[in-house]
């Protein structure tokens, strides 16, 4: 198996947009076709990026945040969408422009890809880490952190959301491409 740098894997992933295929993650693998379907609605979102977000947010369980009332502030679905959720029907929250509930896995992944991740990847085109941090805390928080010269990840959930999703995305992409990652040469 070839050994590629993180940058080489990122470039190959962007060019090929491989399907998520990590059999070591059966809870994530069951949604593999949906990551691909949702990513098709965008220019830069890759299926393995969505899988990495799902891994971090819910581990592949389509849940409401445990213990939170079903209302504003409660994350919804595989990617735990909180911003802009319509809670008119608390057991089937929706997102403007989408007819299905955010509890529907494909709808949830599509909203995550189209409404949130695609704009973040465009805004922070030079840094996947910043884009992934923005998925967790919003683009304005990332811009404020960058303006202060602070790592945007420092204020994400666990202080490592961006790097956690980044590492999973690279590992998932490498797995899908059938290559190994040279993490030893990676410098953040």
JSON list of N, CA and C in Angstrom, two decimals, residues 49-82:
[
{"chain": "A", "resi": 49, "resn": "UNK", "atom": "N", "xyz": [-15.83, 13.68, 4.15]},
{"chain": "A", "resi": 49, "resn": "UNK", "atom": "CA", "xyz": [-15.97, 14.82, 5.07]},
{"chain": "A", "resi": 49, "resn": "UNK", "atom": "C", "xyz": [-17.25, 14.68, 5.88]},
{"chain": "A", "resi": 50, "resn": "UNK", "atom": "N", "xyz": [-18.32, 14.33, 5.19]},
{"chain": "A", "resi": 50, "resn": "UNK", "atom": "CA", "xyz": [-19.60, 14.15, 5.89]},
{"chain": "A", "resi": 50, "resn": "UNK", "atom": "C", "xyz": [-19.51, 13.01, 6.89]},
{"chain": "A", "resi": 51, "resn": "UNK", "atom": "N", "xyz": [-18.87, 11.92, 6.50]},
{"chain": "A", "resi": 51, "resn": "UNK", "atom": "CA", "xyz": [-18.70, 10.80, 7.42]},
{"chain": "A", "resi": 51, "resn": "UNK", "atom": "C", "xyz": [-17.90, 11.22, 8.65]},
{"chain": "A", "resi": 52, "resn": "UNK", "atom": "N", "xyz": [-16.89, 12.05, 8.45]},
{"chain": "A", "resi": 52, "resn": "UNK", "atom": "CA", "xyz": [-16.06, 12.52, 9.57]},
{"chain": "A", "resi": 52, "resn": "UNK", "atom": "C", "xyz": [-16.88, 13.41, 10.52]},
{"chain": "A", "resi": 53, "resn": "UNK", "atom": "N", "xyz": [-17.75, 14.23, 9.98]},
{"chain": "A", "resi": 53, "resn": "UNK", "atom": "CA", "xyz": [-18.61, 15.07, 10.82]},
{"chain": "A", "resi": 53, "resn": "UNK", "atom": "C", "xyz": [-19.59, 14.19, 11.60]},
{"chain": "A", "resi": 54, "resn": "UNK", "atom": "N", "xyz": [-20.18, 13.22, 10.91]},
{"chain": "A", "resi": 54, "resn": "UNK", "atom": "CA", "xyz": [-21.11, 12.32, 11.59]},
{"chain": "A", "resi": 54, "resn": "UNK", "atom": "C", "xyz": [-20.39, 11.55, 12.70]},
{"chain": "A", "resi": 55, "resn": "UNK", "atom": "N", "xyz": [-19.17, 11.10, 12.41]},
{"chain": "A", "resi": 55, "resn": "UNK", "atom": "CA", "xyz": [-18.42, 10.38, 13.45]},
{"chain": "A", "resi": 55, "resn": "UNK", "atom": "C", "xyz": [-18.27, 11.26, 14.69]},
{"chain": "A", "resi": 56, "resn": "UNK", "atom": "N", "xyz": [-17.91, 12.51, 14.51]},
{"chain": "A", "resi": 56, "resn": "UNK", "atom": "CA", "xyz": [-17.68, 13.41, 15.64]},
{"chain": "A", "resi": 56, "resn": "UNK", "atom": "C", "xyz": [-18.99, 13.78, 16.35]},
{"chain": "A", "resi": 57, "resn": "UNK", "atom": "N", "xyz": [-20.02, 14.03, 15.57]},
{"chain": "A", "resi": 57, "resn": "UNK", "atom": "CA", "xyz": [-21.27, 14.52, 16.15]},
{"chain": "A", "resi": 57, "resn": "UNK", "atom": "C", "xyz": [-22.11, 13.44, 16.84]},
{"chain": "A", "resi": 58, "resn": "UNK", "atom": "N", "xyz": [-22.30, 12.31, 16.19]},
{"chain": "A", "resi": 58, "resn": "UNK", "atom": "CA", "xyz": [-23.24, 11.31, 16.72]},
{"chain": "A", "resi": 58, "resn": "UNK", "atom": "C", "xyz": [-22.74, 9.88, 16.67]},
{"chain": "A", "resi": 59, "resn": "UNK", "atom": "N", "xyz": [-21.60, 9.66, 16.06]},
{"chain": "A", "resi": 59, "resn": "UNK", "atom": "CA", "xyz": [-21.10, 8.29, 15.93]},
{"chain": "A", "resi": 59, "resn": "UNK", "atom": "C", "xyz": [-21.99, 7.43, 15.04]},
{"chain": "A", "resi": 60, "resn": "UNK", "atom": "N", "xyz": [-22.83, 8.08, 14.24]},
{"chain": "A", "resi": 60, "resn": "UNK", "atom": "CA", "xyz": [-23.72, 7.34, 13.34]},
{"chain": "A", "resi": 60, "resn": "UNK", "atom": "C", "xyz": [-25.10, 7.06, 13.90]},
{"chain": "A", "resi": 61, "resn": "UNK", "atom": "N", "xyz": [-25.40, 7.65, 15.04]},
{"chain": "A", "resi": 61, "resn": "UNK", "atom": "CA", "xyz": [-26.74, 7.48, 15.61]},
{"chain": "A", "resi": 61, "resn": "UNK", "atom": "C", "xyz": [-27.55, 8.72, 15.24]},
{"chain": "A", "resi": 62, "resn": "UNK", "atom": "N", "xyz": [-28.74, 8.52, 14.73]},
{"chain": "A", "resi": 62, "resn": "UNK", "atom": "CA", "xyz": [-29.61, 9.63, 14.34]},
{"chain": "A", "resi": 62, "resn": "UNK", "atom": "C", "xyz": [-30.39, 10.07, 15.57]},
{"chain": "A", "resi": 63, "resn": "UNK", "atom": "N", "xyz": [-29.81, 10.98, 16.35]},
{"chain": "A", "resi": 63, "resn": "UNK", "atom": "CA", "xyz": [-30.34, 11.30, 17.68]},
{"chain": "A", "resi": 63, "resn": "UNK", "atom": "C", "xyz": [-30.62, 12.78, 17.85]},
{"chain": "A", "resi": 64, "resn": "UNK", "atom": "N", "xyz": [-31.46, 13.07, 18.82]},
{"chain": "A", "resi": 64, "resn": "UNK", "atom": "CA", "xyz": [-31.52, 14.40, 19.41]},
{"chain": "A", "resi": 64, "resn": "UNK", "atom": "C", "xyz": [-30.47, 14.37, 20.52]},
{"chain": "A", "resi": 65, "resn": "UNK", "atom": "N", "xyz": [-29.95, 15.53, 20.88]},
{"chain": "A", "resi": 65, "resn": "UNK", "atom": "CA", "xyz": [-29.01, 15.53, 22.00]},
{"chain": "A", "resi": 65, "resn": "UNK", "atom": "C", "xyz": [-29.73, 14.99, 23.23]},
{"chain": "A", "resi": 66, "resn": "UNK", "atom": "N", "xyz": [-29.09, 14.05, 23.89]},
{"chain": "A", "resi": 66, "resn": "UNK", "atom": "CA", "xyz": [-29.69, 13.38, 25.03]},
{"chain": "A", "resi": 66, "resn": "UNK", "atom": "C", "xyz": [-29.90, 14.38, 26.17]},
{"chain": "A", "resi": 67, "resn": "UNK", "atom": "N", "xyz": [-31.13, 14.41, 26.67]},
{"chain": "A", "resi": 67, "resn": "UNK", "atom": "CA", "xyz": [-31.45, 15.25, 27.81]},
{"chain": "A", "resi": 67, "resn": "UNK", "atom": "C", "xyz": [-31.88, 16.66, 27.47]},
{"chain": "A", "resi": 68, "resn": "UNK", "atom": "N", "xyz": [-31.76, 17.08, 26.22]},
{"chain": "A", "resi": 68, "resn": "UNK", "atom": "CA", "xyz": [-32.17, 18.43, 25.86]},
{"chain": "A", "resi": 68, "resn": "UNK", "atom": "C", "xyz": [-33.61, 18.42, 25.36]},
{"chain": "A", "resi": 69, "resn": "UNK", "atom": "N", "xyz": [-34.37, 19.42, 25.73]},
{"chain": "A", "resi": 69, "resn": "UNK", "atom": "CA", "xyz": [-35.73, 19.50, 25.19]},
{"chain": "A", "resi": 69, "resn": "UNK", "atom": "C", "xyz": [-35.66, 19.71, 23.68]},
{"chain": "A", "resi": 70, "resn": "UNK", "atom": "N", "xyz": [-36.63, 19.21, 22.98]},
{"chain": "A", "resi": 70, "resn": "UNK", "atom": "CA", "xyz": [-36.68, 19.35, 21.53]},
{"chain": "A", "resi": 70, "resn": "UNK", "atom": "C", "xyz": [-37.12, 20.76, 21.18]},
{"chain": "A", "resi": 71, "resn": "UNK", "atom": "N", "xyz": [-36.12, 21.65, 21.10]},
{"chain": "A", "resi": 71, "resn": "UNK", "atom": "CA", "xyz": [-36.37, 23.05, 20.78]},
{"chain": "A", "resi": 71, "resn": "UNK", "atom": "C", "xyz": [-35.05, 23.71, 20.42]},
{"chain": "A", "resi": 72, "resn": "UNK", "atom": "N", "xyz": [-35.08, 25.03, 20.19]},
{"chain": "A", "resi": 72, "resn": "UNK", "atom": "CA", "xyz": [-33.86, 25.77, 19.82]},
{"chain": "A", "resi": 72, "resn": "UNK", "atom": "C", "xyz": [-32.69, 25.36, 20.70]},
{"chain": "A", "resi": 73, "resn": "UNK", "atom": "N", "xyz": [-31.55, 25.15, 20.06]},
{"chain": "A", "resi": 73, "resn": "UNK", "atom": "CA", "xyz": [-30.34, 24.77, 20.78]},
{"chain": "A", "resi": 73, "resn": "UNK", "atom": "C", "xyz": [-30.10, 23.27, 20.82]},
{"chain": "A", "resi": 74, "resn": "UNK", "atom": "N", "xyz": [-31.11, 22.51, 20.47]},
{"chain": "A", "resi": 74, "resn": "UNK", "atom": "CA", "xyz": [-30.98, 21.06, 20.45]},
{"chain": "A", "resi": 74, "resn": "UNK", "atom": "C", "xyz": [-30.47, 20.63, 19.07]},
{"chain": "A", "resi": 75, "resn": "UNK", "atom": "N", "xyz": [-29.41, 19.85, 19.03]},
{"chain": "A", "resi": 75, "resn": "UNK", "atom": "CA", "xyz": [-28.90, 19.35, 17.77]},
{"chain": "A", "resi": 75, "resn": "UNK", "atom": "C", "xyz": [-29.83, 18.30, 17.19]},
{"chain": "A", "resi": 76, "resn": "UNK", "atom": "N", "xyz": [-29.94, 18.29, 15.86]},
{"chain": "A", "resi": 76, "resn": "UNK", "atom": "CA", "xyz": [-30.88, 17.39, 15.21]},
{"chain": "A", "resi": 76, "resn": "UNK", "atom": "C", "xyz": [-30.16, 16.49, 14.20]},
{"chain": "A", "resi": 77, "resn": "UNK", "atom": "N", "xyz": [-30.42, 15.21, 14.30]},
{"chain": "A", "resi": 77, "resn": "UNK", "atom": "CA", "xyz": [-29.98, 14.26, 13.29]},
{"chain": "A", "resi": 77, "resn": "UNK", "atom": "C", "xyz": [-28.52, 13.89, 13.34]},
{"chain": "A", "resi": 78, "resn": "UNK", "atom": "N", "xyz": [-28.07, 13.22, 12.29]},
{"chain": "A", "resi": 78, "resn": "UNK", "atom": "CA", "xyz": [-26.72, 12.69, 12.21]},
{"chain": "A", "resi": 78, "resn": "UNK", "atom": "C", "xyz": [-25.64, 13.75, 12.40]},
{"chain": "A", "resi": 79, "resn": "UNK", "atom": "N", "xyz": [-25.87, 14.95, 11.90]},
{"chain": "A", "resi": 79, "resn": "UNK", "atom": "CA", "xyz": [-24.85, 16.01, 11.97]},
{"chain": "A", "resi": 79, "resn": "UNK", "atom": "C", "xyz": [-25.15, 17.05, 13.05]},
{"chain": "A", "resi": 80, "resn": "UNK", "atom": "N", "xyz": [-26.18, 16.82, 13.85]},
{"chain": "A", "resi": 80, "resn": "UNK", "atom": "CA", "xyz": [-26.54, 17.69, 14.97]},
{"chain": "A", "resi": 80, "resn": "UNK", "atom": "C", "xyz": [-26.70, 19.15, 14.55]},
{"chain": "A", "resi": 81, "resn": "UNK", "atom": "N", "xyz": [-27.55, 19.37, 13.57]},
{"chain": "A", "resi": 81, "resn": "UNK", "atom": "CA", "xyz": [-27.83, 20.73, 13.11]},
{"chain": "A", "resi": 81, "resn": "UNK", "atom": "C", "xyz": [-28.61, 21.47, 14.19]},
{"chain": "A", "resi": 82, "resn": "UNK", "atom": "N", "xyz": [-28.15, 22.68, 14.52]},
{"chain": "A", "resi": 82, "resn": "UNK", "atom": "CA", "xyz": [-28.84, 23.49, 15.52]},
{"chain": "A", "resi": 82, "resn": "UNK", "atom": "C", "xyz": [-29.33, 24.81, 14.94]}
]
